[in-house]
Amino acid sequence: MLTSVRQGSMIRRRIVLSTLVACALALGVSGAVAVAAGKAGNRAPDFALKDAAGKEVKLSDLKGKVVLVDFWASWCKPCKKELPELDKLAKAYKAAGADVVIVAINIDTKRENADKFLKTANVGSLTVLFDASSTSAEQYEPPTMPTSYLVDKKGIVKAVHEGYNAGDEKKLKAEIDALLK
């Protein structure tokens, strides 16, 4: 769950976006109108975030690969169960030489909370990024923690997965494998 402040901010943004779209339609403005980007079928919003070593990672630099973008937080119990499973997937795809990257974006406002969890989680095959300001979360608008966005090689969101239940990683693997064909 996002904090109530973030939820309020997200609600205000949705209201503003809805108002702008309504005004554009009322005025007969044609062309592209902004829509919630973190939806299946839409282009995945680009982001530029730093990993634990301070290296910047951009989604746009991963074009040509299948990317799973996962939003998580250290206070999220399902996230703590999901990340080791995602790490197993990442490790298997790396070993196979597949063009797959699993990006785990942490949204904790205090980096030390994420670091504390990561020290014990053994998730070394994941690309872990940090977004304390929730800039990328605001672009994707994850409805719950964790939420994963499966992005194809062209940068299009193909599936959105909310929450985590044991075994979900099997469905993710099947979807990733289908995008690799």
Coordinates of C-alpha atoms in Angstrom, one line a residue:
M1 CA 0.0 0.0 0.0
L2 CA 1.2 3.5 -0.8
T3 CA 1.1 6.0 2.0
S4 CA -2.0 8.1 2.2
V5 CA -0.1 11.2 1.1
R6 CA 1.1 9.4 -2.1
Q7 CA -2.4 8.0 -2.7
G8 CA -3.8 11.6 -2.3
S9 CA -1.2 12.9 -4.8
M10 CA -2.0 10.1 -7.2
I11 CA -5.8 10.8 -7.0
R12 CA -5.2 14.5 -7.6
R13 CA -3.1 13.7 -10.6
R14 CA -5.8 11.4 -12.0
I15 CA -8.4 14.1 -11.5
V16 CA -6.2 16.7 -13.3
L17 CA -5.5 14.2 -16.1
S18 CA -9.2 13.3 -16.5
T19 CA -10.1 17.1 -16.6
L20 CA -7.5 17.7 -19.2
V21 CA -8.7 14.8 -21.4
A22 CA -12.4 16.0 -21.0
C23 CA -11.4 19.5 -22.0
A24 CA -9.5 18.3 -25.0
L25 CA -12.4 16.2 -26.1
A26 CA -14.9 19.0 -25.5
L27 CA -12.7 21.4 -27.6
G28 CA -12.5 18.8 -30.4
V29 CA -8.7 18.5 -30.1
S30 CA -7.5 15.6 -32.1
G31 CA -4.3 13.7 -31.9
A32 CA -2.6 11.9 -29.0
V33 CA -4.1 12.3 -25.6
A34 CA -2.2 11.2 -22.5
V35 CA -3.5 8.0 -20.8
A36 CA -2.3 6.1 -17.8
A37 CA 1.0 4.6 -19.1
G38 CA 1.2 1.6 -16.9
K39 CA -1.5 -0.3 -18.7
A40 CA -1.3 -3.3 -21.0
G41 CA -1.0 -2.1 -24.6
N42 CA 0.6 1.2 -23.8
R43 CA 4.2 2.2 -24.2
A44 CA 6.1 1.6 -20.9
P45 CA 7.2 4.9 -19.4
D46 CA 10.9 5.4 -19.5
F47 CA 12.8 5.9 -16.3
A48 CA 16.4 6.6 -15.2
L49 CA 17.2 5.3 -11.8
K50 CA 20.3 4.3 -9.9
D51 CA 21.3 0.9 -8.7
A52 CA 23.1 0.1 -5.4
A53 CA 26.5 0.9 -7.0
G54 CA 25.2 4.3 -8.2
K55 CA 25.0 3.3 -11.9
E56 CA 22.1 4.8 -13.8
V57 CA 19.8 2.4 -15.5
K58 CA 17.3 3.5 -18.2
L59 CA 14.4 1.4 -19.4
S60 CA 15.0 2.8 -22.9
D61 CA 18.5 1.3 -22.8
L62 CA 17.0 -2.1 -22.4
K63 CA 15.0 -1.9 -25.7
G64 CA 15.3 -5.1 -27.6
K65 CA 15.0 -7.2 -24.4
V66 CA 12.0 -8.5 -22.5
V67 CA 11.8 -6.5 -19.3
L68 CA 9.9 -7.2 -16.1
V69 CA 9.5 -4.0 -14.1
D70 CA 8.6 -4.9 -10.5
F71 CA 7.7 -2.2 -7.9
W72 CA 8.3 -3.3 -4.3
A73 CA 8.9 -1.9 -0.8
S74 CA 10.6 -3.3 2.3
W75 CA 7.5 -3.0 4.4
C76 CA 5.5 -5.2 1.9
K77 CA 5.2 -8.8 3.0
P78 CA 4.2 -10.2 -0.4
C79 CA 7.2 -8.3 -1.9
K80 CA 9.6 -10.1 0.4
K81 CA 8.2 -13.5 -0.8
E82 CA 8.2 -12.4 -4.5
L83 CA 11.7 -11.0 -4.9
P84 CA 13.6 -14.3 -4.2
E85 CA 11.3 -16.0 -6.8
L86 CA 12.0 -13.2 -9.3
D87 CA 15.7 -13.6 -8.6
K88 CA 15.5 -17.3 -9.5
L89 CA 13.8 -16.4 -12.8
A90 CA 16.5 -13.8 -13.5
K91 CA 19.3 -16.3 -12.7
A92 CA 17.7 -18.9 -15.0
Y93 CA 17.4 -16.4 -17.9
K94 CA 20.9 -15.2 -17.5
A95 CA 22.3 -18.7 -17.5
A96 CA 20.3 -19.4 -20.7
G97 CA 21.7 -16.2 -22.3
A98 CA 18.1 -15.0 -22.9
D99 CA 17.4 -11.3 -23.6
V100 CA 15.5 -10.8 -20.3
V101 CA 16.1 -8.3 -17.6
I102 CA 14.1 -8.3 -14.3
V103 CA 14.2 -4.8 -12.8
A104 CA 13.0 -4.5 -9.1
I105 CA 12.3 -0.8 -8.3
N106 CA 12.2 -0.1 -4.6
I107 CA 10.0 2.8 -3.5
D108 CA 11.0 3.1 0.1
T109 CA 11.6 6.7 1.1
K110 CA 14.5 5.6 3.3
R111 CA 17.1 3.7 1.3
E112 CA 18.4 2.0 4.5
N113 CA 15.2 0.1 4.9
A114 CA 15.6 -1.4 1.4
D115 CA 19.3 -2.1 2.0
K116 CA 18.5 -3.9 5.3
F117 CA 16.1 -6.3 3.5
L118 CA 18.4 -6.8 0.5
K119 CA 21.3 -7.9 2.8
T120 CA 19.3 -10.9 3.9
A121 CA 17.3 -11.6 0.7
N122 CA 20.0 -13.0 -1.6
V123 CA 18.7 -11.5 -4.8
G124 CA 21.9 -10.9 -6.6
S125 CA 20.6 -11.7 -10.1
L126 CA 18.0 -8.9 -10.1
T127 CA 18.6 -5.4 -11.3
V128 CA 17.6 -3.5 -8.1
L129 CA 16.9 0.2 -8.6
F130 CA 16.0 2.8 -6.0
D131 CA 13.2 5.5 -6.4
A132 CA 12.8 7.2 -3.0
S133 CA 10.9 10.1 -4.7
S134 CA 8.5 7.6 -6.4
T135 CA 8.9 9.3 -9.7
S136 CA 8.6 6.1 -11.7
A137 CA 5.8 4.8 -9.5
E138 CA 3.8 8.0 -10.3
Q139 CA 4.3 7.2 -14.0
Y140 CA 3.3 3.6 -13.8
E141 CA 0.7 4.0 -11.0
P142 CA 1.0 0.6 -9.4
P143 CA -2.3 -0.1 -7.6
T144 CA -0.7 -2.3 -4.9
M145 CA 2.7 -3.6 -3.8
P146 CA 4.1 -5.5 -5.5
T147 CA 3.0 -4.8 -9.0
S148 CA 4.9 -6.0 -12.1
Y149 CA 4.8 -4.8 -15.6
L150 CA 5.9 -7.1 -18.4
V151 CA 7.4 -5.1 -21.3
D152 CA 8.1 -6.6 -24.7
K153 CA 11.2 -6.0 -26.8
K154 CA 9.6 -2.9 -28.4
G155 CA 8.8 -1.2 -25.1
I156 CA 5.1 -2.0 -24.9
V157 CA 3.5 -3.2 -21.6
K158 CA 2.1 -6.6 -22.4
A159 CA 0.8 -7.6 -18.9
V160 CA 0.3 -6.1 -15.5
H161 CA 0.4 -8.3 -12.4
E162 CA -0.9 -7.0 -9.1
G163 CA 0.2 -8.5 -5.8
Y164 CA 1.9 -11.8 -5.3
N165 CA 0.8 -15.3 -4.5
A166 CA 3.0 -18.4 -4.4
G167 CA 3.2 -19.8 -7.9
D168 CA 2.7 -16.5 -9.8
E169 CA 6.3 -16.8 -11.0
K170 CA 5.3 -19.7 -13.2
K171 CA 2.7 -17.6 -15.0
L172 CA 5.3 -14.8 -15.4
K173 CA 7.8 -17.3 -16.8
A174 CA 5.2 -18.6 -19.4
E175 CA 4.4 -15.0 -20.4
I176 CA 8.1 -14.1 -20.7
D177 CA 8.9 -17.2 -22.7
A178 CA 6.0 -16.3 -25.1
L179 CA 7.5 -12.9 -25.7
L180 CA 10.9 -14.4 -26.4
K181 CA 9.6 -16.4 -29.4

